[in-house]
mmCIF file of N, CA and C in Angstrom:
data_model
loop_
_atom_site.group_PDB
_atom_site.id
_atom_site.type_symbol
_atom_site.label_atom_id
_atom_site.label_comp_id
_atom_site.label_asym_id
_atom_site.label_seq_id
_atom_site.Cartn_x
_atom_site.Cartn_y
_atom_site.Cartn_z
ATOM 1 N N GLN G 1043 193.612 -0.537 15.132
ATOM 2 C CA GLN G 1043 192.282 -0.205 14.682
ATOM 3 C C GLN G 1043 191.732 -1.389 13.908
ATOM 4 N N ILE G 1044 190.492 -1.757 14.197
ATOM 5 C CA ILE G 1044 189.844 -2.872 13.517
ATOM 6 C C ILE G 1044 188.728 -2.328 12.642
ATOM 7 N N LYS G 1045 188.753 -2.751 11.378
ATOM 8 C CA LYS G 1045 187.678 -2.435 10.442
ATOM 9 C C LYS G 1045 187.147 -3.752 9.918
ATOM 10 N N SER G 1046 185.853 -3.811 9.698
ATOM 11 C CA SER G 1046 185.261 -5.027 9.158
ATOM 12 C C SER G 1046 184.469 -4.694 7.899
ATOM 13 N N SER G 1047 184.288 -5.713 7.083
ATOM 14 C CA SER G 1047 183.505 -5.574 5.859
ATOM 15 C C SER G 1047 182.643 -6.802 5.696
ATOM 16 N N ILE G 1048 181.480 -6.607 5.139
ATOM 17 C CA ILE G 1048 180.599 -7.708 4.795
ATOM 18 C C ILE G 1048 180.550 -7.768 3.276
ATOM 19 N N LEU G 1049 180.725 -8.965 2.738
ATOM 20 C CA LEU G 1049 180.666 -9.116 1.290
ATOM 21 C C LEU G 1049 180.123 -10.479 0.940
ATOM 22 N N ASP G 1050 179.734 -10.625 -0.314
ATOM 23 C CA ASP G 1050 179.259 -11.913 -0.813
ATOM 24 C C ASP G 1050 180.483 -12.740 -1.164
ATOM 25 N N LEU G 1051 180.720 -13.753 -0.412
ATOM 26 C CA LEU G 1051 181.893 -14.605 -0.573
ATOM 27 C C LEU G 1051 181.983 -15.196 -1.977
ATOM 28 N N LYS G 1052 180.835 -15.500 -2.569
ATOM 29 C CA LYS G 1052 180.798 -16.164 -3.872
ATOM 30 C C LYS G 1052 180.872 -15.190 -5.047
ATOM 31 N N ASP G 1053 180.811 -13.888 -4.784
ATOM 32 C CA ASP G 1053 180.840 -12.893 -5.858
ATOM 33 C C ASP G 1053 182.283 -12.500 -6.151
ATOM 34 N N ASP G 1054 182.909 -13.241 -7.067
ATOM 35 C CA ASP G 1054 184.313 -12.989 -7.393
ATOM 36 C C ASP G 1054 184.526 -11.669 -8.126
ATOM 37 N N SER G 1055 183.441 -11.039 -8.596
ATOM 38 C CA SER G 1055 183.591 -9.776 -9.324
ATOM 39 C C SER G 1055 183.864 -8.595 -8.390
ATOM 40 N N THR G 1056 183.623 -8.767 -7.101
ATOM 41 C CA THR G 1056 183.901 -7.725 -6.117
ATOM 42 C C THR G 1056 185.195 -8.083 -5.395
ATOM 43 N N PRO G 1057 186.262 -7.286 -5.610
ATOM 44 C CA PRO G 1057 187.536 -7.633 -4.972
ATOM 45 C C PRO G 1057 187.491 -7.461 -3.458
ATOM 46 N N LEU G 1058 188.298 -8.253 -2.785
ATOM 47 C CA LEU G 1058 188.440 -8.097 -1.337
ATOM 48 C C LEU G 1058 189.113 -6.767 -1.044
ATOM 49 N N PRO G 1059 188.682 -6.088 0.011
ATOM 50 C CA PRO G 1059 189.434 -4.900 0.425
ATOM 51 C C PRO G 1059 190.773 -5.336 1.009
ATOM 52 N N ARG G 1060 191.754 -4.489 0.957
ATOM 53 C CA ARG G 1060 193.078 -4.770 1.527
ATOM 54 C C ARG G 1060 192.949 -4.900 3.040
ATOM 55 N N ALA G 1061 193.607 -5.929 3.592
ATOM 56 C CA ALA G 1061 193.543 -6.166 5.041
ATOM 57 C C ALA G 1061 194.826 -6.835 5.503
ATOM 58 N N ASP G 1062 195.212 -6.577 6.731
ATOM 59 C CA ASP G 1062 196.352 -7.285 7.322
ATOM 60 C C ASP G 1062 195.976 -8.733 7.610
ATOM 61 N N ILE G 1063 194.748 -8.924 8.113
ATOM 62 C CA ILE G 1063 194.260 -10.252 8.473
ATOM 63 C C ILE G 1063 192.845 -10.414 7.925
ATOM 64 N N VAL G 1064 192.595 -11.554 7.300
ATOM 65 C CA VAL G 1064 191.254 -11.921 6.847
ATOM 66 C C VAL G 1064 190.807 -13.093 7.707
ATOM 67 N N VAL G 1065 189.629 -12.969 8.315
ATOM 68 C CA VAL G 1065 189.101 -14.005 9.195
ATOM 69 C C VAL G 1065 187.776 -14.511 8.627
ATOM 70 N N ALA G 1066 187.659 -15.819 8.519
ATOM 71 C CA ALA G 1066 186.411 -16.451 8.085
ATOM 72 C C ALA G 1066 186.107 -17.582 9.062
ATOM 73 N N ALA G 1067 184.892 -17.624 9.539
ATOM 74 C CA ALA G 1067 184.547 -18.649 10.519
ATOM 75 C C ALA G 1067 183.135 -19.171 10.281
ATOM 76 N N ASP G 1068 183.008 -20.473 10.446
ATOM 77 C CA ASP G 1068 181.699 -21.111 10.438
ATOM 78 C C ASP G 1068 180.948 -20.888 9.122
ATOM 79 N N ILE G 1069 181.644 -21.117 7.989
ATOM 80 C CA ILE G 1069 181.007 -20.881 6.690
ATOM 81 C C ILE G 1069 181.016 -22.097 5.776
ATOM 82 N N MET G 1070 181.569 -23.211 6.169
ATOM 83 C CA MET G 1070 181.771 -24.356 5.279
ATOM 84 C C MET G 1070 180.552 -25.284 5.213
ATOM 85 N N TYR G 1071 179.372 -24.715 5.094
ATOM 86 C CA TYR G 1071 178.154 -25.522 5.079
ATOM 87 C C TYR G 1071 177.952 -26.267 3.766
ATOM 88 N N GLU G 1072 178.432 -25.718 2.651
ATOM 89 C CA GLU G 1072 178.226 -26.318 1.337
ATOM 90 C C GLU G 1072 179.547 -26.350 0.577
ATOM 91 N N ALA G 1073 179.646 -27.264 -0.390
ATOM 92 C CA ALA G 1073 180.859 -27.358 -1.206
ATOM 93 C C ALA G 1073 181.103 -26.063 -1.982
ATOM 94 N N THR G 1074 180.041 -25.439 -2.481
ATOM 95 C CA THR G 1074 180.222 -24.193 -3.248
ATOM 96 C C THR G 1074 180.805 -23.092 -2.377
ATOM 97 N N THR G 1075 180.398 -23.046 -1.134
ATOM 98 C CA THR G 1075 180.943 -22.048 -0.216
ATOM 99 C C THR G 1075 182.405 -22.356 0.102
ATOM 100 N N GLY G 1076 182.742 -23.628 0.262
ATOM 101 C CA GLY G 1076 184.126 -24.017 0.513
ATOM 102 C C GLY G 1076 185.038 -23.615 -0.638
ATOM 103 N N ARG G 1077 184.596 -23.870 -1.872
ATOM 104 C CA ARG G 1077 185.407 -23.487 -3.038
ATOM 105 C C ARG G 1077 185.549 -21.969 -3.124
ATOM 106 N N ALA G 1078 184.458 -21.252 -2.869
ATOM 107 C CA ALA G 1078 184.512 -19.785 -2.908
ATOM 108 C C ALA G 1078 185.470 -19.250 -1.849
ATOM 109 N N MET G 1079 185.454 -19.826 -0.653
ATOM 110 C CA MET G 1079 186.356 -19.373 0.401
ATOM 111 C C MET G 1079 187.802 -19.630 0.018
ATOM 112 N N ALA G 1080 188.066 -20.739 -0.659
ATOM 113 C CA ALA G 1080 189.431 -21.018 -1.111
ATOM 114 C C ALA G 1080 189.897 -19.955 -2.097
ATOM 115 N N ARG G 1081 189.033 -19.577 -3.031
ATOM 116 C CA ARG G 1081 189.403 -18.530 -3.991
ATOM 117 C C ARG G 1081 189.678 -17.216 -3.273
ATOM 118 N N ARG G 1082 188.836 -16.875 -2.299
ATOM 119 C CA ARG G 1082 189.028 -15.630 -1.538
ATOM 120 C C ARG G 1082 190.295 -15.695 -0.697
ATOM 121 N N ALA G 1083 190.594 -16.859 -0.131
ATOM 122 C CA ALA G 1083 191.816 -17.002 0.664
ATOM 123 C C ALA G 1083 193.043 -16.756 -0.203
ATOM 124 N N VAL G 1084 193.055 -17.318 -1.398
ATOM 125 C CA VAL G 1084 194.193 -17.111 -2.311
ATOM 126 C C VAL G 1084 194.270 -15.649 -2.726
ATOM 127 N N GLU G 1085 193.134 -15.036 -2.992
ATOM 128 C CA GLU G 1085 193.108 -13.599 -3.319
ATOM 129 C C GLU G 1085 193.731 -12.774 -2.197
ATOM 130 N N ALA G 1086 193.352 -13.084 -0.954
ATOM 131 C CA ALA G 1086 193.890 -12.360 0.200
ATOM 132 C C ALA G 1086 195.383 -12.604 0.361
ATOM 133 N N LEU G 1087 195.816 -13.848 0.194
ATOM 134 C CA LEU G 1087 197.238 -14.168 0.304
ATOM 135 C C LEU G 1087 198.052 -13.394 -0.727
ATOM 136 N N LYS G 1088 197.533 -13.292 -1.934
ATOM 137 C CA LYS G 1088 198.236 -12.549 -2.990
ATOM 138 C C LYS G 1088 198.337 -11.060 -2.667
ATOM 139 N N GLN G 1089 197.407 -10.553 -1.844
ATOM 140 C CA GLN G 1089 197.453 -9.152 -1.409
ATOM 141 C C GLN G 1089 198.367 -8.960 -0.205
ATOM 142 N N GLY G 1090 198.913 -10.060 0.314
ATOM 143 C CA GLY G 1090 199.792 -9.977 1.473
ATOM 144 C C GLY G 1090 199.093 -10.149 2.804
ATOM 145 N N SER G 1091 197.846 -10.613 2.790
ATOM 146 C CA SER G 1091 197.076 -10.791 4.027
ATOM 147 C C SER G 1091 197.329 -12.157 4.646
ATOM 148 N N ARG G 1092 197.310 -12.199 5.957
ATOM 149 C CA ARG G 1092 197.262 -13.458 6.692
ATOM 150 C C ARG G 1092 195.794 -13.887 6.687
ATOM 151 N N VAL G 1093 195.523 -15.192 6.547
ATOM 152 C CA VAL G 1093 194.152 -15.693 6.483
ATOM 153 C C VAL G 1093 193.938 -16.714 7.591
ATOM 154 N N LEU G 1094 192.946 -16.455 8.439
ATOM 155 C CA LEU G 1094 192.557 -17.388 9.506
ATOM 156 C C LEU G 1094 191.172 -17.928 9.174
ATOM 157 N N VAL G 1095 191.045 -19.255 9.168
ATOM 158 C CA VAL G 1095 189.768 -19.892 8.868
ATOM 159 C C VAL G 1095 189.419 -20.815 10.021
ATOM 160 N N GLY G 1096 188.219 -20.651 10.560
ATOM 161 C CA GLY G 1096 187.721 -21.524 11.617
ATOM 162 C C GLY G 1096 186.554 -22.333 11.091
ATOM 163 N N ASP G 1097 186.496 -23.607 11.475
ATOM 164 C CA ASP G 1097 185.461 -24.490 10.957
ATOM 165 C C ASP G 1097 185.174 -25.591 11.967
ATOM 166 N N SER G 1098 183.928 -26.021 11.991
ATOM 167 C CA SER G 1098 183.574 -27.184 12.802
ATOM 168 C C SER G 1098 183.831 -28.436 11.987
ATOM 169 N N PRO G 1099 184.439 -29.445 12.569
ATOM 170 C CA PRO G 1099 184.714 -30.682 11.830
ATOM 171 C C PRO G 1099 183.436 -31.296 11.254
ATOM 172 N N GLY G 1100 183.581 -31.884 10.062
ATOM 173 C CA GLY G 1100 182.468 -32.593 9.454
ATOM 174 C C GLY G 1100 181.607 -31.772 8.517
ATOM 175 N N ARG G 1101 181.917 -30.510 8.329
ATOM 176 C CA ARG G 1101 181.126 -29.672 7.427
ATOM 177 C C ARG G 1101 181.351 -30.080 5.974
ATOM 178 N N ALA G 1102 180.299 -30.044 5.175
ATOM 179 C CA ALA G 1102 180.335 -30.497 3.784
ATOM 180 C C ALA G 1102 181.293 -29.683 2.914
ATOM 181 N N GLY G 1103 181.515 -28.433 3.246
ATOM 182 C CA GLY G 1103 182.361 -27.585 2.419
ATOM 183 C C GLY G 1103 183.848 -27.736 2.660
ATOM 184 N N ARG G 1104 184.227 -28.377 3.727
ATOM 185 C CA ARG G 1104 185.659 -28.463 4.043
ATOM 186 C C ARG G 1104 186.470 -29.227 2.994
ATOM 187 N N PRO G 1105 186.043 -30.420 2.548
ATOM 188 C CA PRO G 1105 186.824 -31.107 1.511
ATOM 189 C C PRO G 1105 186.961 -30.267 0.232
ATOM 190 N N ALA G 1106 185.891 -29.603 -0.183
ATOM 191 C CA ALA G 1106 185.941 -28.760 -1.387
ATOM 192 C C ALA G 1106 186.897 -27.590 -1.178
ATOM 193 N N PHE G 1107 186.912 -27.011 0.007
ATOM 194 C CA PHE G 1107 187.824 -25.917 0.343
ATOM 195 C C PHE G 1107 189.275 -26.374 0.205
ATOM 196 N N LEU G 1108 189.593 -27.514 0.808
ATOM 197 C CA LEU G 1108 190.962 -28.037 0.760
ATOM 198 C C LEU G 1108 191.370 -28.407 -0.668
ATOM 199 N N GLU G 1109 190.462 -29.031 -1.426
ATOM 200 C CA GLU G 1109 190.762 -29.397 -2.821
ATOM 201 C C GLU G 1109 191.014 -28.156 -3.671
ATOM 202 N N GLU G 1110 190.189 -27.122 -3.488
ATOM 203 C CA GLU G 1110 190.345 -25.896 -4.276
ATOM 204 C C GLU G 1110 191.628 -25.168 -3.890
ATOM 205 N N LEU G 1111 191.966 -25.134 -2.614
ATOM 206 C CA LEU G 1111 193.244 -24.539 -2.208
ATOM 207 C C LEU G 1111 194.408 -25.235 -2.911
ATOM 208 N N ALA G 1112 194.387 -26.559 -2.912
ATOM 209 C CA ALA G 1112 195.459 -27.315 -3.553
ATOM 210 C C ALA G 1112 195.492 -27.029 -5.056
ATOM 211 N N ARG G 1113 194.322 -26.988 -5.689
ATOM 212 C CA ARG G 1113 194.251 -26.720 -7.123
ATOM 213 C C ARG G 1113 194.815 -25.341 -7.456
ATOM 214 N N LEU G 1114 194.623 -24.385 -6.528
ATOM 215 C CA LEU G 1114 195.095 -23.017 -6.726
ATOM 216 C C LEU G 1114 196.552 -22.824 -6.297
ATOM 217 N N GLY G 1115 197.192 -23.897 -5.868
ATOM 218 C CA GLY G 1115 198.622 -23.836 -5.587
ATOM 219 C C GLY G 1115 199.020 -23.629 -4.140
ATOM 220 N N VAL G 1116 198.070 -23.676 -3.213
ATOM 221 C CA VAL G 1116 198.409 -23.561 -1.788
ATOM 222 C C VAL G 1116 198.764 -24.958 -1.298
ATOM 223 N N LYS G 1117 200.022 -25.140 -0.984
ATOM 224 C CA LYS G 1117 200.530 -26.459 -0.591
ATOM 225 C C LYS G 1117 200.487 -26.647 0.924
ATOM 226 N N ASP G 1118 200.229 -27.872 1.332
ATOM 227 C CA ASP G 1118 200.286 -28.263 2.744
ATOM 228 C C ASP G 1118 199.322 -27.495 3.641
ATOM 229 N N ALA G 1119 198.218 -27.017 3.092
ATOM 230 C CA ALA G 1119 197.210 -26.342 3.928
ATOM 231 C C ALA G 1119 196.444 -27.409 4.710
ATOM 232 N N HIS G 1120 196.299 -27.195 5.996
ATOM 233 C CA HIS G 1120 195.566 -28.159 6.808
ATOM 234 C C HIS G 1120 194.955 -27.457 8.021
ATOM 235 N N PHE G 1121 193.907 -28.059 8.524
ATOM 236 C CA PHE G 1121 193.266 -27.583 9.744
ATOM 237 C C PHE G 1121 193.910 -28.250 10.950
ATOM 238 N N VAL G 1122 193.955 -27.522 12.038
ATOM 239 C CA VAL G 1122 194.429 -28.054 13.311
ATOM 240 C C VAL G 1122 193.247 -28.007 14.275
ATOM 241 N N ASP G 1123 192.897 -29.171 14.815
ATOM 242 C CA ASP G 1123 191.804 -29.224 15.788
ATOM 243 C C ASP G 1123 192.257 -28.640 17.109
ATOM 244 N N THR G 1124 191.382 -27.866 17.706
ATOM 245 C CA THR G 1124 191.643 -27.282 19.010
ATOM 246 C C THR G 1124 190.339 -27.314 19.802
ATOM 247 N N VAL G 1125 190.412 -26.999 21.062
ATOM 248 C CA VAL G 1125 189.221 -27.027 21.904
ATOM 249 C C VAL G 1125 188.618 -25.625 21.984
ATOM 250 N N GLY G 1126 187.350 -25.538 21.633
ATOM 251 C CA GLY G 1126 186.591 -24.302 21.781
ATOM 252 C C GLY G 1126 185.487 -24.528 22.799
ATOM 253 N N ARG G 1127 184.519 -23.645 22.809
ATOM 254 C CA ARG G 1127 183.401 -23.754 23.747
ATOM 255 C C ARG G 1127 182.089 -23.604 22.993
ATOM 256 N N THR G 1128 181.072 -24.301 23.442
ATOM 257 C CA THR G 1128 179.755 -24.165 22.849
ATOM 258 C C THR G 1128 179.165 -22.803 23.203
ATOM 259 N N CYS G 1129 178.192 -22.386 22.413
ATOM 260 C CA CYS G 1129 177.456 -21.144 22.687
ATOM 261 C C CYS G 1129 176.332 -21.439 23.663
ATOM 262 N N SER G 1130 175.993 -20.462 24.476
ATOM 263 C CA SER G 1130 174.828 -20.606 25.340
ATOM 264 C C SER G 1130 173.951 -19.381 25.120
ATOM 265 N N GLY G 1131 172.689 -19.521 25.435
ATOM 266 C CA GLY G 1131 171.764 -18.421 25.216
ATOM 267 C C GLY G 1131 170.981 -18.619 23.932
ATOM 268 N N PRO G 1132 170.070 -17.722 23.673
ATOM 269 C CA PRO G 1132 169.196 -17.885 22.499
ATOM 270 C C PRO G 1132 169.964 -17.781 21.179
ATOM 271 N N ARG G 1133 169.625 -18.652 20.247
ATOM 272 C CA ARG G 1133 170.220 -18.654 18.910
ATOM 273 C C ARG G 1133 169.110 -18.889 17.895
ATOM 274 N N ASN G 1134 169.262 -18.348 16.707
ATOM 275 C CA ASN G 1134 168.287 -18.554 15.651
ATOM 276 C C ASN G 1134 168.398 -19.977 15.132
ATOM 277 N N GLU G 1135 167.286 -20.662 14.993
ATOM 278 C CA GLU G 1135 167.298 -22.049 14.539
ATOM 279 C C GLU G 1135 167.825 -22.187 13.115
ATOM 280 N N LEU G 1136 167.766 -21.119 12.320
ATOM 281 C CA LEU G 1136 168.334 -21.171 10.976
ATOM 282 C C LEU G 1136 169.847 -21.326 11.036
ATOM 283 N N ILE G 1137 170.462 -20.805 12.077
ATOM 284 C CA ILE G 1137 171.906 -20.894 12.244
ATOM 285 C C ILE G 1137 172.269 -22.149 13.022
ATOM 286 N N CYS G 1138 171.598 -22.372 14.114
ATOM 287 C CA CYS G 1138 171.866 -23.532 14.963
ATOM 288 C C CYS G 1138 170.576 -24.321 15.094
ATOM 289 N N GLY G 1139 170.424 -25.345 14.273
ATOM 290 C CA GLY G 1139 169.225 -26.176 14.320
ATOM 291 C C GLY G 1139 169.078 -26.881 15.657
ATOM 292 N N LYS G 1140 167.932 -27.507 15.845
ATOM 293 C CA LYS G 1140 167.645 -28.138 17.136
ATOM 294 C C LYS G 1140 168.638 -29.235 17.508
ATOM 295 N N ASP G 1141 169.316 -29.829 16.507
ATOM 296 C CA ASP G 1141 170.287 -30.886 16.790
ATOM 297 C C ASP G 1141 171.725 -30.382 16.788
ATOM 298 N N SER G 1142 171.910 -29.071 16.794
ATOM 299 C CA SER G 1142 173.260 -28.501 16.751
ATOM 300 C C SER G 1142 174.056 -28.904 17.979
ATOM 301 N N THR G 1143 175.331 -29.233 17.746
ATOM 302 C CA THR G 1143 176.218 -29.578 18.865
ATOM 303 C C THR G 1143 177.017 -28.368 19.335
ATOM 304 N N SER G 1144 176.793 -27.209 18.699
ATOM 305 C CA SER G 1144 177.569 -26.020 19.080
ATOM 306 C C SER G 1144 176.831 -25.130 20.074
ATOM 307 N N VAL G 1145 175.645 -25.566 20.516
ATOM 308 C CA VAL G 1145 174.854 -24.787 21.471
ATOM 309 C C VAL G 1145 174.524 -25.684 22.663
ATOM 310 N N SER G 1146 174.630 -25.136 23.845
ATOM 311 C CA SER G 1146 174.249 -25.872 25.046
ATOM 312 C C SER G 1146 173.800 -24.880 26.106
ATOM 313 N N LYS G 1147 173.041 -25.357 27.082
ATOM 314 C CA LYS G 1147 172.576 -24.474 28.160
ATOM 315 C C LYS G 1147 173.738 -23.994 29.010
ATOM 316 N N VAL G 1148 174.698 -24.879 29.222
ATOM 317 C CA VAL G 1148 175.903 -24.553 29.972
ATOM 318 C C VAL G 1148 177.083 -24.768 29.011
ATOM 319 N N PRO G 1149 177.985 -23.781 28.855
ATOM 320 C CA PRO G 1149 179.103 -23.958 27.925
ATOM 321 C C PRO G 1149 179.882 -25.247 28.188
ATOM 322 N N GLN G 1150 180.196 -25.940 27.089
ATOM 323 C CA GLN G 1150 180.946 -27.190 27.148
ATOM 324 C C GLN G 1150 182.062 -27.144 26.121
ATOM 325 N N ASN G 1151 183.048 -28.028 26.273
ATOM 326 C CA ASN G 1151 184.115 -28.117 25.280
ATOM 327 C C ASN G 1151 183.555 -28.577 23.945
ATOM 328 N N LEU G 1152 184.153 -28.065 22.867
ATOM 329 C CA LEU G 1152 183.732 -28.373 21.511
ATOM 330 C C LEU G 1152 184.963 -28.339 20.618
ATOM 331 N N THR G 1153 185.136 -29.338 19.767
ATOM 332 C CA THR G 1153 186.263 -29.331 18.840
ATOM 333 C C THR G 1153 186.031 -28.287 17.753
ATOM 334 N N VAL G 1154 187.020 -27.454 17.539
ATOM 335 C CA VAL G 1154 186.997 -26.430 16.506
ATOM 336 C C VAL G 1154 188.291 -26.558 15.716
ATOM 337 N N ALA G 1155 188.198 -26.449 14.394
ATOM 338 C CA ALA G 1155 189.386 -26.566 13.544
ATOM 339 C C ALA G 1155 189.808 -25.175 13.068
ATOM 340 N N ILE G 1156 191.109 -24.916 13.103
ATOM 341 C CA ILE G 1156 191.672 -23.612 12.724
ATOM 342 C C ILE G 1156 192.717 -23.829 11.640
ATOM 343 N N MET G 1157 192.680 -22.960 10.622
ATOM 344 C CA MET G 1157 193.730 -22.925 9.601
ATOM 345 C C MET G 1157 194.326 -21.546 9.597
ATOM 346 N N ASP G 1158 195.641 -21.466 9.595
ATOM 347 C CA ASP G 1158 196.368 -20.201 9.625
ATOM 348 C C ASP G 1158 197.285 -20.167 8.407
ATOM 349 N N LEU G 1159 196.945 -19.325 7.421
ATOM 350 C CA LEU G 1159 197.714 -19.223 6.192
ATOM 351 C C LEU G 1159 198.469 -17.899 6.162
ATOM 352 N N HIS G 1160 199.736 -17.966 5.790
ATOM 353 C CA HIS G 1160 200.571 -16.763 5.721
ATOM 354 C C HIS G 1160 200.963 -16.507 4.273
ATOM 355 N N PRO G 1161 201.032 -15.213 3.897
ATOM 356 C CA PRO G 1161 201.394 -14.896 2.506
ATOM 357 C C PRO G 1161 202.820 -15.329 2.168
#
């Protein structure tokens, strides 16, 4: 059974619900978001959750995410690049601007980075 929740990643006053797996994808747009995701990842790990994080290379929040993970005691955390596919079809320009490399008329290969953290 799959259950999902929507929450404010940066609101540390609201605890994460208990989950077997926590998945976060495509959120590392800013350093503040990267640091917040690191705090949430550690919170989830302490609850016994596996944490999967997906990110496009080059996002501004990734260095802050990795630095905050290290500061919080998560050792040897790293992303592994893998091949994904671009999106096709209509997308909101607020999400995928006109110069986005993640959207194409015909799906194409795209580098995607994955981090898999275990409690």
